[in-house]
Every structure is written in C-alpha cells, then in structure tokens.
Amino acid sequence: MTQFAHYAMGGRSLLLAFCLAIGGPAYSQSQQVAPDQARPDLSDASYERVQAVTDYTEDFSQAESFEVMQGGAGTVDKRVNADIFSHPAANLSFEERQQFLVGNGLFRKDWVSSPSSTLASDGLGPLFNARSCQACHVKDGRGTVPGFDPEALTGNMALLIRLSLAHNQDDAVDSVIEALEAPDPIYGHQFQPFAVPGLSREGDLQIRYESQEVALNGGETVELMKPVYELTDLAYGPLHKDVRLSPRLASPMVGLGLLEAIHPNDIFRNINRPEAKQDGITGRVRWVEDLVTGEKALGRFGWKAEQPSVKQQAAVAFSADMGLSTPLVPSPYGECTSAQKACFKMPHGVQKSQGAHEVPGELLDFVSRYSENLALPQRRNVNDARVLAGKKLFYEANCVACHVPKYVTRRDATHPAHQFQLIWPYTDMLLHDMGPGLADEGGAWAREWRTPPLWGIGLTKTVNPNATWLHDGRARTLLEAVMWHGGEAQAARDRVAAMTPKDRDNLLKFLESL
C-alpha cells in the first residue's frame, strides 16, 4: 500500500466517523448565520469533535494525523514538477473529472478579437490585460511580475494595477456592504496595457525598485526591494490627480473550492482567537455583494477579499482582465469607460447563435468547476526533524494568529467533494492592517490585505521559476516576504528577525514543506 493510499483511506475513515456523528437539519450554504453561533451544519457533538480536531497542536514531536493531506481527501500524490498545481482533486467523481477537463481547456484558451473565423473564441477586449486565464495564473500558480528580473518573462501581465478615488458615503450600497471605491473617470477600475487592433491601448506600466537592507539577529541581512509604480504613455489623457494605484499579482489556483467551503462561523471565530488578541491583532471580515442573489455575502477571494465565490471571481476576471461578458457581468465592452468613446464603437463577440454573452453561463460554470477543484499536493517531509522544529517556531512566533492552520469544511457544502474535509490552508480569511510598508497609495483599504493561504507555498518556484511572493510579487524569497510584514504582523515579524540563523532556517524548512 502506498503512503497516499494509506492516508487516503485514513481520510475516508475520518470522514465516515464525522458523517456518523452528524445530526440535525441540513442548511443552505447561502443561509445567513450570526457570528455567535456554533456550526448549524453540525450537531453539538460533531461540533465539539471538530473543535478538538482543529485546535492548535502542542505536540511538535511528530506530524499531526492527516497533516500530509493538506487538501483533505482531494489531496494528490503526484510527481513534483511544474504541473503539480494542475491536477484534479483526487475525490472527484468520473462526471466531475470530465467537467474539470472541459474547464481546463477553457482556462487555457486564448481568446481573440471580433470578428473572427471562430464562433466561440472571440470577444476579447476591446481593452484587456491578458488573452487567457492561464496567461496570468502560470501553470495554475502565481504570476510573474513584468520587468522585476531582467532575465524573467516580461510579456506576462499577471500584475494588474487597480485604480481608485476615494468614494463618498453616498456611493455605499448599504450600511453593511462595502462599496467599491470610485474608478478613475477615464481609465476605470483597472489599467489595461493591451487593446484589439484599431483601438489605442491605455499605456504602459513602469516599475523601479528601491533597495533597503534589514539586519537580522546573528549578523545576517536581508535586502528588500520596494517597488515604485508609474503609468506612462497614456493614450486617453492624464489620470485623475487624486487617483491611487493598487498592484495585484495573480494568485495560485489550488484549493479554492475548499476555501469556499469553510463555514462562515469558523471565519468569524478567528476574529476573537486568543492568539490574535495576544499581539493586538484585529482582523475583520469584508461584506460584499453577491452578483447572483444581490444580497450581502462574505468576501473570501482576491487580495482585498472583494469577491464572495469562485464563480464571481471568475466572472469579474473575464470582464476586467479580458473584456469578456458573462451572465454575472453582462457588458461585452469590459472596462471601457464613457470617456473612451472609441472603445464602444469596436465590435464585440456576442452572437445570437451562441447566446447572449461572449462566455455563456455553461462555460462560466465549467471554468468555475475547474477552478474549484485544482488539487493540493501532499505535504513533503512532514516528519523531518527540521520541519517539525520550524513548525514549532511558526507557532511560537505567533504566525498562527493570522495563518490559522486547519479547518473542517461545511457538512452542507455545495459540492460533495468539498464536504466535511479536514484541510490545512493556514489562513484566517480575514483582512488585516499590514502596515505602511505594504500599503497602497491610499484608500479605505490601503493597508489591509486578506491573509493569503500558505498551502502549496513551498512549490511556488517549482511551478513557476520566475514567481515571487506577496500581493505585488516584491518578495524574491520567503524570508523577504516575512520581513515585509508590518502593522498587526509586526510582532510576529520581529520574533522571526530575532531568531538565530539556525532557527530561521528551520522555519523556512517548514514553510517549504507546505
């Protein structure tokens, strides 16, 4: 029996045990729940058991049960190479695997401008950032920062620049849902450096880096590279004088469906964790609009937690990044603004024979299903002494205050493959003040970033050798990423800086095992 088979059977046994303990009614995933409730999808006994399983460990002498299966029963045991983030979850049914494969084809598909000889591949733009999903999410992993490394790929535009002006209170959707900040009146919410033939693109992004050294205990130093952004060769006139730039790098795609299946009450519970209060950490949830229901929903995806679901994240990306319409974002003109009149005179890809949208609802569902079911790889070296020592240091530095290790997903999750899985994403799914060093140029959420999951982080450069870390890819190493932490994470960052070189190395060994 292979190691994978052993753990997979263990995972199913655990799942069966949970299932037998379940009682009480089923609940709709969209049902609103109060933050002070336990888990309405579980009986009291099952909830207590889940709490016991997900409590922080105090034993670092060996790996925890099922720790190697960081994506639950969907975790895959595949050869570690550049394709390691591109496998379907191991617990999909035959039908779901077929849907995954169709979605994979659409995810990799290069869209073209209209009109074209194809009936279902046109509609790109008129303004756009990329021709395909894969162009930004390289091999389903992180994107590449253009121009960061002279040797790196510079044609990849995985780094988006969001544009915003401060909105006034009248712009708020209601008192709970946070409104998007106002766009630049000419260039909209997102800067787009490409356009279809016959239309001027918006301009170029220039990045330069300012070097600064940080001293660490033990005589080591780290060189941090602070990016400075400038938009040049603007084709439609100057930007608004008060516009603010917010860079966003394409994130890894693995495990998204499992993150969507974390119960909201488990996320609310993270706000009041004792470990967070220890360092004065005050994470918060973000309420956003669900474009399907029109109701408020918990923001889970995006660097600012601006999208509530994988499907909505995909629909917004189709529109803003590629200028393609879907039932959720129906304009075929993407990010064209009223000030860009020529943009609205360009042909679009809506064809009556193909439906009302350039990406029909069925195709959006295929891409969503693909994005929800990209598998997590098994952890490596979980019982290595240095990895275990690094894990202990990760806890002692209180990194777990925000990077919450594990959850058991909803019993009533929409997709059976995501139901009741013990997963290890290392995130609290909350927004945190990360200090001025990582702040945008301003705005309501300038210093706030959602805690990114850490699962798969050790394979980042295996998947994309040019990939780097943090929201704008400024960190070339994991240690640099840690040293950029400020604000609510300052205390944890300082504890890492104060470690001996050997301890820091062990901490990195642990991160590399994820």
Short mmCIF file of C-alpha atoms in Angstrom, two decimals:
data_model
loop_
_atom_site.label_atom_id
_atom_site.label_comp_id
_atom_site.label_asym_id
_atom_site.label_seq_id
_atom_site.Cartn_x
_atom_site.Cartn_y
_atom_site.Cartn_z
CA MET A 1 0.00 0.00 0.00
CA THR A 2 1.42 3.37 -0.97
CA GLN A 3 1.71 6.18 1.53
CA PHE A 4 -1.01 8.02 -0.38
CA ALA A 5 -3.38 5.09 -0.23
CA HIS A 6 -2.75 4.77 3.49
CA TYR A 7 -3.56 8.40 4.16
CA ALA A 8 -6.42 8.47 1.69
CA MET A 9 -8.08 5.56 3.47
CA GLY A 10 -7.39 7.27 6.77
CA GLY A 11 -9.05 10.40 5.40
CA ARG A 12 -12.13 8.45 4.35
CA SER A 13 -12.27 6.77 7.73
CA LEU A 14 -12.18 10.13 9.42
CA LEU A 15 -14.84 11.39 7.05
CA LEU A 16 -17.04 8.39 7.80
CA ALA A 17 -16.63 8.92 11.51
CA PHE A 18 -17.68 12.54 11.14
CA CYS A 19 -20.65 11.58 9.00
CA LEU A 20 -21.92 9.05 11.55
CA ALA A 21 -21.77 11.71 14.22
CA ILE A 22 -23.76 14.24 12.21
CA GLY A 23 -27.23 15.15 13.32
CA GLY A 24 -29.69 17.98 12.85
CA PRO A 25 -31.12 19.61 9.75
CA ALA A 26 -29.34 20.47 6.53
CA TYR A 27 -28.82 24.18 5.84
CA SER A 28 -28.46 26.12 2.63
CA GLN A 29 -24.93 27.36 2.03
CA SER A 30 -26.30 30.84 1.37
CA GLN A 31 -28.20 30.96 4.64
CA GLN A 32 -27.18 33.91 6.78
CA VAL A 33 -25.79 32.98 10.18
CA ALA A 34 -24.98 35.04 13.20
CA PRO A 35 -21.33 35.32 14.22
CA ASP A 36 -22.01 33.96 17.71
CA GLN A 37 -23.50 30.68 16.53
CA ALA A 38 -21.50 27.46 16.52
CA ARG A 39 -21.90 25.43 13.32
CA PRO A 40 -25.56 24.99 12.26
CA ASP A 41 -24.45 22.33 9.77
CA LEU A 42 -23.27 20.14 12.68
CA SER A 43 -24.81 18.61 15.78
CA ASP A 44 -23.40 19.75 19.12
CA ALA A 45 -21.42 16.54 19.46
CA SER A 46 -19.98 16.83 15.97
CA TYR A 47 -19.10 20.46 16.53
CA GLU A 48 -17.20 19.60 19.71
CA ARG A 49 -15.30 16.92 17.82
CA VAL A 50 -14.45 19.33 15.02
CA GLN A 51 -13.24 21.85 17.58
CA ALA A 52 -10.97 19.23 19.12
CA VAL A 53 -9.54 18.22 15.73
CA THR A 54 -8.87 21.80 14.64
CA ASP A 55 -7.42 23.10 17.92
CA TYR A 56 -3.82 24.21 17.73
CA THR A 57 -1.41 21.41 18.45
CA GLU A 58 1.02 21.47 21.36
CA ASP A 59 2.95 18.39 20.22
CA PHE A 60 5.73 19.08 17.75
CA SER A 61 7.50 15.75 18.16
CA GLN A 62 5.78 14.30 15.09
CA ALA A 63 3.39 15.31 12.33
CA GLU A 64 -0.30 15.53 13.23
CA SER A 65 -2.78 12.99 11.90
CA PHE A 66 -3.67 13.68 8.25
CA GLU A 67 -1.33 16.71 8.16
CA VAL A 68 0.22 15.40 4.96
CA MET A 69 -3.23 15.57 3.30
CA GLN A 70 -3.44 19.35 3.29
CA GLY A 71 -6.36 19.38 0.86
CA GLY A 72 -8.36 16.64 2.59
CA ALA A 73 -9.40 13.59 0.60
CA GLY A 74 -8.86 15.58 -2.61
CA THR A 75 -5.09 15.82 -1.99
CA VAL A 76 -3.00 14.26 -4.75
CA ASP A 77 0.19 12.23 -4.59
CA LYS A 78 1.80 13.13 -7.90
CA ARG A 79 5.36 13.59 -9.09
CA VAL A 80 6.55 17.03 -8.01
CA ASN A 81 7.22 19.01 -11.17
CA ALA A 82 5.91 22.13 -12.91
CA ASP A 83 2.47 20.50 -13.32
CA ILE A 84 1.95 19.81 -9.62
CA PHE A 85 -0.76 22.51 -9.24
CA SER A 86 -2.70 21.38 -12.31
CA HIS A 87 -4.21 18.06 -11.20
CA PRO A 88 -7.90 17.46 -10.42
CA ALA A 89 -8.83 16.72 -6.83
CA ALA A 90 -8.44 13.02 -6.07
CA ASN A 91 -12.00 12.60 -4.77
CA LEU A 92 -13.89 13.84 -7.85
CA SER A 93 -16.43 11.57 -9.50
CA PHE A 94 -15.98 10.47 -13.11
CA GLU A 95 -18.50 13.09 -14.28
CA GLU A 96 -16.79 15.82 -12.26
CA ARG A 97 -13.45 14.90 -13.81
CA GLN A 98 -14.96 15.33 -17.27
CA GLN A 99 -16.24 18.76 -16.27
CA PHE A 100 -12.79 19.58 -14.87
CA LEU A 101 -11.12 18.71 -18.17
CA VAL A 102 -13.52 20.86 -20.18
CA GLY A 103 -12.89 23.71 -17.75
CA ASN A 104 -9.15 23.19 -18.12
CA GLY A 105 -9.44 23.71 -21.87
CA LEU A 106 -11.35 26.94 -21.37
CA PHE A 107 -8.89 28.13 -18.72
CA ARG A 108 -6.01 27.70 -21.16
CA LYS A 109 -7.88 29.04 -24.19
CA ASP A 110 -6.54 32.14 -25.98
CA TRP A 111 -9.41 34.49 -26.83
CA VAL A 112 -9.26 36.64 -29.97
CA SER A 113 -10.78 39.90 -31.07
CA SER A 114 -14.04 40.11 -33.01
CA PRO A 115 -14.93 39.42 -35.73
CA SER A 116 -13.02 36.21 -36.30
CA SER A 117 -13.42 32.94 -38.18
CA THR A 118 -14.24 31.15 -34.93
CA LEU A 119 -17.73 31.22 -33.48
CA ALA A 120 -16.95 30.81 -29.82
CA SER A 121 -13.45 32.17 -29.18
CA ASP A 122 -13.84 35.85 -29.99
CA GLY A 123 -14.91 38.85 -27.98
CA LEU A 124 -11.54 39.71 -26.44
CA GLY A 125 -11.37 43.31 -25.21
CA PRO A 126 -11.67 45.88 -26.64
CA LEU A 127 -9.26 46.71 -23.77
CA PHE A 128 -7.64 43.86 -21.88
CA ASN A 129 -4.79 42.66 -19.68
CA ALA A 130 -4.44 39.10 -20.94
CA ARG A 131 -5.79 36.72 -23.61
CA SER A 132 -6.35 33.75 -21.30
CA CYS A 133 -6.69 32.81 -17.63
CA GLN A 134 -3.50 30.78 -17.87
CA ALA A 135 -1.51 33.81 -19.06
CA CYS A 136 -1.67 35.27 -15.54
CA HIS A 137 -2.02 32.11 -13.42
CA VAL A 138 1.10 30.45 -14.78
CA LYS A 139 0.61 26.66 -14.64
CA ASP A 140 -2.23 27.42 -12.16
CA GLY A 141 0.32 29.02 -9.83
CA ARG A 142 1.49 32.56 -9.22
CA GLY A 143 2.02 35.06 -11.97
CA THR A 144 5.27 36.72 -12.95
CA VAL A 145 5.97 40.36 -12.20
CA PRO A 146 6.86 42.06 -15.51
CA GLY A 147 10.31 43.55 -15.52
CA PHE A 148 11.17 42.54 -11.94
CA ASP A 149 14.04 40.40 -13.12
CA PRO A 150 15.72 41.23 -16.45
CA GLU A 151 16.00 37.51 -17.06
CA ALA A 152 12.33 36.87 -16.35
CA LEU A 153 9.46 36.80 -18.80
CA THR A 154 8.46 40.40 -19.40
CA GLY A 155 5.48 39.74 -21.65
CA ASN A 156 3.43 38.27 -18.83
CA MET A 157 0.95 40.79 -17.45
CA ALA A 158 -0.07 38.95 -14.30
CA LEU A 159 0.42 42.13 -12.25
CA LEU A 160 -2.74 44.22 -12.50
CA ILE A 161 -2.99 47.83 -11.44
CA ARG A 162 -6.31 48.79 -9.86
CA LEU A 163 -7.24 52.47 -9.97
CA SER A 164 -9.40 54.22 -7.39
CA LEU A 165 -10.54 57.53 -6.00
CA ALA A 166 -11.93 57.98 -2.52
CA HIS A 167 -15.69 57.42 -2.62
CA ASN A 168 -18.14 59.42 -0.59
CA GLN A 169 -20.73 57.92 1.71
CA ASP A 170 -23.46 58.36 -0.90
CA ASP A 171 -21.75 55.69 -3.01
CA ALA A 172 -22.23 52.99 -0.39
CA VAL A 173 -24.55 50.17 -1.43
CA ASP A 174 -25.92 49.97 2.10
CA SER A 175 -24.64 50.23 5.64
CA VAL A 176 -23.15 46.72 5.59
CA ILE A 177 -21.90 46.05 2.06
CA GLU A 178 -18.71 47.95 1.35
CA ALA A 179 -18.91 49.85 -1.92
CA LEU A 180 -16.12 49.69 -4.44
CA GLU A 181 -14.05 52.82 -4.43
CA ALA A 182 -14.76 55.18 -7.31
CA PRO A 183 -12.87 54.46 -10.55
CA ASP A 184 -10.64 56.84 -12.44
CA PRO A 185 -13.10 58.78 -14.66
CA ILE A 186 -11.17 57.96 -17.85
CA TYR A 187 -9.33 54.68 -17.20
CA GLY A 188 -11.88 52.95 -14.97
CA HIS A 189 -11.17 50.50 -12.16
CA GLN A 190 -8.25 48.73 -13.85
CA PHE A 191 -5.36 49.83 -16.05
CA GLN A 192 -5.16 47.82 -19.27
CA PRO A 193 -2.00 47.84 -21.38
CA PHE A 194 -3.44 45.95 -24.37
CA ALA A 195 -6.21 46.62 -26.92
CA VAL A 196 -7.65 44.97 -30.01
CA PRO A 197 -6.43 46.16 -33.46
CA GLY A 198 -7.76 49.62 -34.31
CA LEU A 199 -8.01 50.82 -30.71
CA SER A 200 -5.35 52.52 -28.62
CA ARG A 201 -4.23 50.65 -25.54
CA GLU A 202 -4.24 52.62 -22.31
CA GLY A 203 -0.47 52.86 -21.81
CA ASP A 204 2.48 51.18 -20.13
CA LEU A 205 3.36 50.16 -16.60
CA GLN A 206 6.86 51.03 -15.42
CA ILE A 207 8.30 49.60 -12.21
CA ARG A 208 11.52 50.54 -10.48
CA TYR A 209 12.78 49.16 -7.20
CA GLU A 210 14.38 50.87 -4.22
CA SER A 211 16.68 48.64 -2.22
CA GLN A 212 16.78 48.62 1.56
CA GLU A 213 18.70 46.33 3.93
CA VAL A 214 17.24 44.80 7.08
CA ALA A 215 19.55 43.50 9.79
CA LEU A 216 18.71 40.17 11.43
CA ASN A 217 19.98 38.54 14.61
CA GLY A 218 23.14 36.55 14.02
CA GLY A 219 24.76 39.03 11.67
CA GLU A 220 22.59 38.24 8.65
CA THR A 221 20.94 40.86 6.46
CA VAL A 222 18.06 40.77 4.00
CA GLU A 223 17.80 43.09 1.02
CA LEU A 224 14.19 44.17 0.46
CA MET A 225 13.11 45.65 -2.88
CA LYS A 226 10.38 48.30 -2.63
CA PRO A 227 8.53 48.80 -5.93
CA VAL A 228 7.57 52.23 -7.27
CA TYR A 229 4.92 52.24 -9.98
CA GLU A 230 4.36 54.70 -12.81
CA LEU A 231 1.83 54.60 -15.66
CA THR A 232 3.31 56.10 -18.83
CA ASP A 233 2.39 56.79 -22.49
CA LEU A 234 -1.23 57.35 -21.51
CA ALA A 235 -3.38 57.22 -24.63
CA TYR A 236 -6.55 58.80 -23.26
CA GLY A 237 -5.18 61.78 -21.38
CA PRO A 238 -3.94 62.20 -17.83
CA LEU A 239 -5.12 60.20 -14.87
CA HIS A 240 -7.23 61.96 -12.26
CA LYS A 241 -4.98 63.99 -9.95
CA ASP A 242 -6.13 62.00 -6.92
CA VAL A 243 -6.03 58.52 -8.45
CA ARG A 244 -4.41 55.81 -6.36
CA LEU A 245 -2.65 52.71 -7.67
CA SER A 246 -3.05 49.25 -6.18
CA PRO A 247 -0.96 46.42 -7.68
CA ARG A 248 -2.36 42.85 -7.53
CA LEU A 249 -0.43 39.75 -8.64
CA ALA A 250 -2.26 36.65 -9.88
CA SER A 251 -2.54 34.10 -7.05
CA PRO A 252 -2.26 30.28 -7.10
CA MET A 253 -5.48 28.46 -8.02
CA VAL A 254 -5.20 25.36 -5.80
CA GLY A 255 -7.78 24.66 -3.12
CA LEU A 256 -10.22 27.47 -3.96
CA GLY A 257 -13.33 25.29 -3.66
CA LEU A 258 -12.21 24.16 -0.21
CA LEU A 259 -11.74 27.76 0.92
CA GLU A 260 -15.27 28.47 -0.28
CA ALA A 261 -16.49 25.55 1.83
CA ILE A 262 -15.10 26.90 5.12
CA HIS A 263 -18.09 27.72 7.29
CA PRO A 264 -18.51 31.48 7.87
CA ASN A 265 -18.81 30.94 11.62
CA ASP A 266 -15.32 29.44 11.67
CA ILE A 267 -14.09 32.62 9.98
CA PHE A 268 -15.96 34.81 12.49
CA ARG A 269 -14.39 32.79 15.29
CA ASN A 270 -10.93 33.78 14.06
CA ILE A 271 -11.61 37.41 14.99
CA ASN A 272 -11.57 36.59 18.67
CA ARG A 273 -8.86 33.95 18.83
CA PRO A 274 -6.69 34.39 21.95
CA GLU A 275 -3.59 34.16 19.78
CA ALA A 276 -4.78 37.23 17.83
CA LYS A 277 -5.54 39.24 20.93
CA GLN A 278 -2.07 38.42 22.26
CA ASP A 279 -0.48 40.69 19.66
CA GLY A 280 -3.35 43.18 19.40
CA ILE A 281 -4.46 41.74 16.05
CA THR A 282 -7.91 42.86 14.90
CA GLY A 283 -8.79 41.09 11.67
CA ARG A 284 -12.15 41.78 10.12
CA VAL A 285 -14.46 40.26 7.56
CA ARG A 286 -15.49 42.16 4.45
CA TRP A 287 -19.10 42.11 3.30
CA VAL A 288 -19.56 42.38 -0.45
CA GLU A 289 -22.42 42.00 -2.92
CA ASP A 290 -23.25 38.57 -4.33
CA LEU A 291 -23.98 39.24 -8.01
CA VAL A 292 -26.18 36.12 -8.22
CA THR A 293 -28.51 36.92 -5.32
CA GLY A 294 -27.95 40.66 -4.92
CA GLU A 295 -27.54 40.03 -1.20
CA LYS A 296 -24.60 40.65 1.09
CA ALA A 297 -22.02 37.90 1.22
CA LEU A 298 -18.74 37.22 2.96
CA GLY A 299 -15.75 38.33 0.87
CA ARG A 300 -13.37 35.37 0.54
CA PHE A 301 -11.31 35.78 -2.63
CA GLY A 302 -8.95 38.39 -4.02
CA TRP A 303 -6.17 40.24 -2.22
CA LYS A 304 -8.75 42.55 -0.63
CA ALA A 305 -11.42 39.85 -0.08
CA GLU A 306 -13.54 41.57 -2.69
CA GLN A 307 -15.31 38.51 -4.13
CA PRO A 308 -17.57 36.04 -2.29
CA SER A 309 -17.29 33.00 -4.55
CA VAL A 310 -15.06 31.31 -7.09
CA LYS A 311 -17.72 31.78 -9.77
CA GLN A 312 -17.98 35.52 -9.18
CA GLN A 313 -14.21 35.84 -9.07
CA ALA A 314 -14.04 34.12 -12.47
CA ALA A 315 -16.81 36.30 -13.96
CA VAL A 316 -15.17 39.53 -12.80
CA ALA A 317 -11.81 38.35 -14.18
CA PHE A 318 -13.39 37.52 -17.55
CA SER A 319 -14.76 41.06 -17.70
CA ALA A 320 -11.99 43.19 -16.19
CA ASP A 321 -8.97 41.20 -17.40
CA MET A 322 -10.14 40.05 -20.84
CA GLY A 323 -13.21 42.17 -21.64
CA LEU A 324 -15.49 39.14 -21.96
CA SER A 325 -19.13 39.18 -20.89
CA THR A 326 -20.82 36.54 -18.73
CA PRO A 327 -24.31 36.31 -17.20
CA LEU A 328 -22.90 37.83 -13.98
CA VAL A 329 -21.08 40.73 -15.68
CA PRO A 330 -23.01 41.16 -18.94
CA SER A 331 -21.34 44.10 -20.71
CA PRO A 332 -19.37 42.90 -23.77
CA TYR A 333 -17.24 46.05 -23.58
CA GLY A 334 -15.41 45.06 -20.41
CA GLU A 335 -13.70 48.01 -18.79
CA CYS A 336 -14.48 50.61 -21.47
CA THR A 337 -15.50 53.88 -19.79
CA SER A 338 -17.79 56.60 -21.10
CA ALA A 339 -14.70 58.76 -21.69
CA GLN A 340 -13.30 56.16 -24.09
CA LYS A 341 -15.93 56.58 -26.82
CA ALA A 342 -13.92 54.77 -29.50
CA CYS A 343 -13.92 51.68 -27.27
CA PHE A 344 -17.71 51.36 -27.58
CA LYS A 345 -17.50 51.54 -31.38
CA MET A 346 -15.40 48.36 -31.59
CA PRO A 347 -17.11 45.06 -32.49
CA HIS A 348 -17.83 42.66 -29.65
CA GLY A 349 -18.22 38.89 -29.57
CA VAL A 350 -21.89 38.45 -28.70
CA GLN A 351 -23.52 36.31 -31.40
CA LYS A 352 -27.18 35.38 -31.30
CA SER A 353 -26.41 31.82 -32.36
CA GLN A 354 -24.09 31.43 -29.34
CA GLY A 355 -26.28 33.10 -26.73
CA ALA A 356 -26.47 36.49 -25.05
CA HIS A 357 -22.92 36.55 -23.72
CA GLU A 358 -19.40 36.04 -25.02
CA VAL A 359 -18.86 33.45 -22.28
CA PRO A 360 -22.24 31.71 -21.83
CA GLY A 361 -23.30 30.58 -18.37
CA GLU A 362 -22.48 26.95 -19.10
CA LEU A 363 -18.88 27.82 -20.00
CA LEU A 364 -18.54 30.03 -16.92
CA ASP A 365 -19.69 27.05 -14.86
CA PHE A 366 -17.04 24.83 -16.44
CA VAL A 367 -14.29 27.33 -15.63
CA SER A 368 -15.64 27.75 -12.10
CA ARG A 369 -15.76 24.00 -11.55
CA TYR A 370 -12.17 23.70 -12.81
CA SER A 371 -11.02 26.50 -10.51
CA GLU A 372 -12.79 24.97 -7.52
CA ASN A 373 -11.21 21.55 -7.92
CA LEU A 374 -7.50 22.07 -8.56
CA ALA A 375 -5.89 19.75 -6.04
CA LEU A 376 -3.47 20.44 -3.25
CA PRO A 377 -0.31 18.29 -3.41
CA GLN A 378 0.73 16.23 -0.42
CA ARG A 379 2.99 17.88 2.14
CA ARG A 380 6.62 16.78 1.93
CA ASN A 381 8.96 15.86 4.79
CA VAL A 382 6.31 16.38 7.47
CA ASN A 383 8.24 14.26 9.98
CA ASP A 384 11.65 15.73 9.19
CA ALA A 385 13.18 16.99 12.44
CA ARG A 386 14.00 20.41 10.98
CA VAL A 387 10.49 20.80 9.54
CA LEU A 388 8.95 19.92 12.92
CA ALA A 389 11.30 22.37 14.65
CA GLY A 390 10.30 25.03 12.15
CA LYS A 391 6.63 24.31 12.73
CA LYS A 392 7.13 24.82 16.46
CA LEU A 393 8.85 28.14 15.76
CA PHE A 394 5.98 29.15 13.48
CA TYR A 395 3.60 28.66 16.41
CA GLU A 396 5.92 30.32 18.95
CA ALA A 397 6.33 33.40 16.74
CA ASN A 398 2.50 33.56 16.72
CA CYS A 399 2.30 33.42 12.93
CA VAL A 400 -0.75 31.19 13.59
CA ALA A 401 -2.70 34.21 14.87
CA CYS A 402 -3.48 35.02 11.22
CA HIS A 403 -2.26 31.93 9.37
CA VAL A 404 -4.78 29.64 11.11
CA PRO A 405 -3.63 26.10 10.28
CA LYS A 406 -6.72 23.94 9.78
CA TYR A 407 -10.48 23.67 9.36
CA VAL A 408 -13.16 21.07 8.80
CA THR A 409 -15.26 22.27 5.88
CA ARG A 410 -19.06 22.55 5.81
CA ARG A 411 -21.08 19.38 6.05
CA ASP A 412 -23.54 21.02 3.66
CA ALA A 413 -21.04 22.41 1.13
CA THR A 414 -22.50 22.69 -2.36
CA HIS A 415 -20.13 20.16 -3.92
CA PRO A 416 -19.81 16.68 -2.34
CA ALA A 417 -16.02 16.62 -2.87
CA HIS A 418 -15.70 19.65 -0.58
CA GLN A 419 -17.96 18.40 2.22
CA PHE A 420 -16.59 17.72 5.66
CA GLN A 421 -12.91 17.71 4.75
CA LEU A 422 -10.07 18.32 7.20
CA ILE A 423 -7.95 20.90 5.38
CA TRP A 424 -4.75 22.84 6.21
CA PRO A 425 -4.76 26.18 4.36
CA TYR A 426 -3.00 28.37 7.02
CA THR A 427 -5.25 31.42 6.68
CA ASP A 428 -7.94 33.11 8.77
CA MET A 429 -9.62 34.54 5.64
CA LEU A 430 -9.70 37.98 7.34
CA LEU A 431 -8.45 41.42 6.36
CA HIS A 432 -5.56 42.81 8.42
CA ASP A 433 -3.64 46.06 8.62
CA MET A 434 -0.24 45.03 7.29
CA GLY A 435 1.43 48.37 7.92
CA PRO A 436 2.75 51.18 5.71
CA GLY A 437 5.42 49.07 4.02
CA LEU A 438 2.83 47.03 2.13
CA ALA A 439 0.22 49.79 1.77
CA ASP A 440 -1.26 51.00 -1.49
CA GLU A 441 -1.13 54.68 -2.33
CA GLY A 442 -4.17 55.32 -0.13
CA GLY A 443 -7.84 54.49 0.08
CA ALA A 444 -10.09 52.83 2.61
CA TRP A 445 -8.24 49.55 2.43
CA ALA A 446 -4.74 50.79 1.62
CA ARG A 447 -3.06 48.91 4.47
CA GLU A 448 -5.47 45.98 4.60
CA TRP A 449 -4.83 42.64 2.92
CA ARG A 450 -6.57 39.31 3.26
CA THR A 451 -4.34 36.68 4.86
CA PRO A 452 -3.26 34.51 1.90
CA PRO A 453 -3.32 30.72 2.31
CA LEU A 454 0.12 29.19 2.68
CA TRP A 455 -0.67 25.71 1.35
CA GLY A 456 1.47 24.96 -1.67
CA ILE A 457 3.81 27.88 -0.93
CA GLY A 458 6.88 25.64 -0.89
CA LEU A 459 6.28 24.61 -4.51
CA THR A 460 5.88 28.14 -5.86
CA LYS A 461 9.11 28.18 -7.85
CA THR A 462 8.74 24.56 -8.92
CA VAL A 463 5.60 25.59 -10.79
CA ASN A 464 6.88 28.97 -12.00
CA PRO A 465 10.63 29.60 -11.54
CA ASN A 466 10.07 33.33 -12.06
CA ALA A 467 7.34 33.61 -9.43
CA THR A 468 7.76 35.78 -6.35
CA TRP A 469 5.63 36.42 -3.24
CA LEU A 470 3.24 38.95 -1.67
CA HIS A 471 0.44 40.88 -3.37
CA ASP A 472 2.75 42.57 -5.85
CA GLY A 473 5.49 39.97 -6.08
CA ARG A 474 8.12 42.16 -4.45
CA ALA A 475 9.48 39.38 -2.23
CA ARG A 476 12.00 37.18 -4.02
CA THR A 477 12.31 34.75 -1.11
CA LEU A 478 10.05 33.56 1.68
CA LEU A 479 12.29 35.30 4.23
CA GLU A 480 11.88 38.60 2.36
CA ALA A 481 8.10 38.07 2.45
CA VAL A 482 8.21 37.62 6.22
CA MET A 483 10.35 40.72 6.68
CA TRP A 484 7.82 42.85 4.76
CA HIS A 485 5.17 42.05 7.39
CA GLY A 486 4.20 45.10 9.49
CA GLY A 487 1.15 46.55 11.19
CA GLU A 488 -0.69 43.78 13.02
CA ALA A 489 2.02 41.30 11.97
CA GLN A 490 4.91 43.42 13.26
CA ALA A 491 5.36 41.44 16.49
CA ALA A 492 5.50 38.11 14.68
CA ARG A 493 7.89 39.54 12.11
CA ASP A 494 10.17 40.86 14.87
CA ARG A 495 10.25 37.44 16.53
CA VAL A 496 11.46 35.91 13.29
CA ALA A 497 14.12 38.63 12.90
CA ALA A 498 15.31 37.87 16.45
CA MET A 499 15.69 34.12 15.85
CA THR A 500 19.08 32.55 15.47
CA PRO A 501 20.10 31.81 11.85
CA LYS A 502 19.56 28.09 12.53
CA ASP A 503 16.02 28.66 13.81
CA ARG A 504 15.14 30.90 10.86
CA ASP A 505 16.42 28.22 8.54
CA ASN A 506 14.21 25.64 10.26
CA LEU A 507 11.22 27.98 9.99
CA LEU A 508 11.83 28.24 6.25
CA LYS A 509 12.14 24.46 6.01
CA PHE A 510 8.66 24.21 7.48
CA LEU A 511 7.25 26.77 5.00
CA GLU A 512 8.93 24.97 2.14
CA SER A 513 7.22 21.74 3.19
CA LEU A 514 3.75 23.27 2.71
#
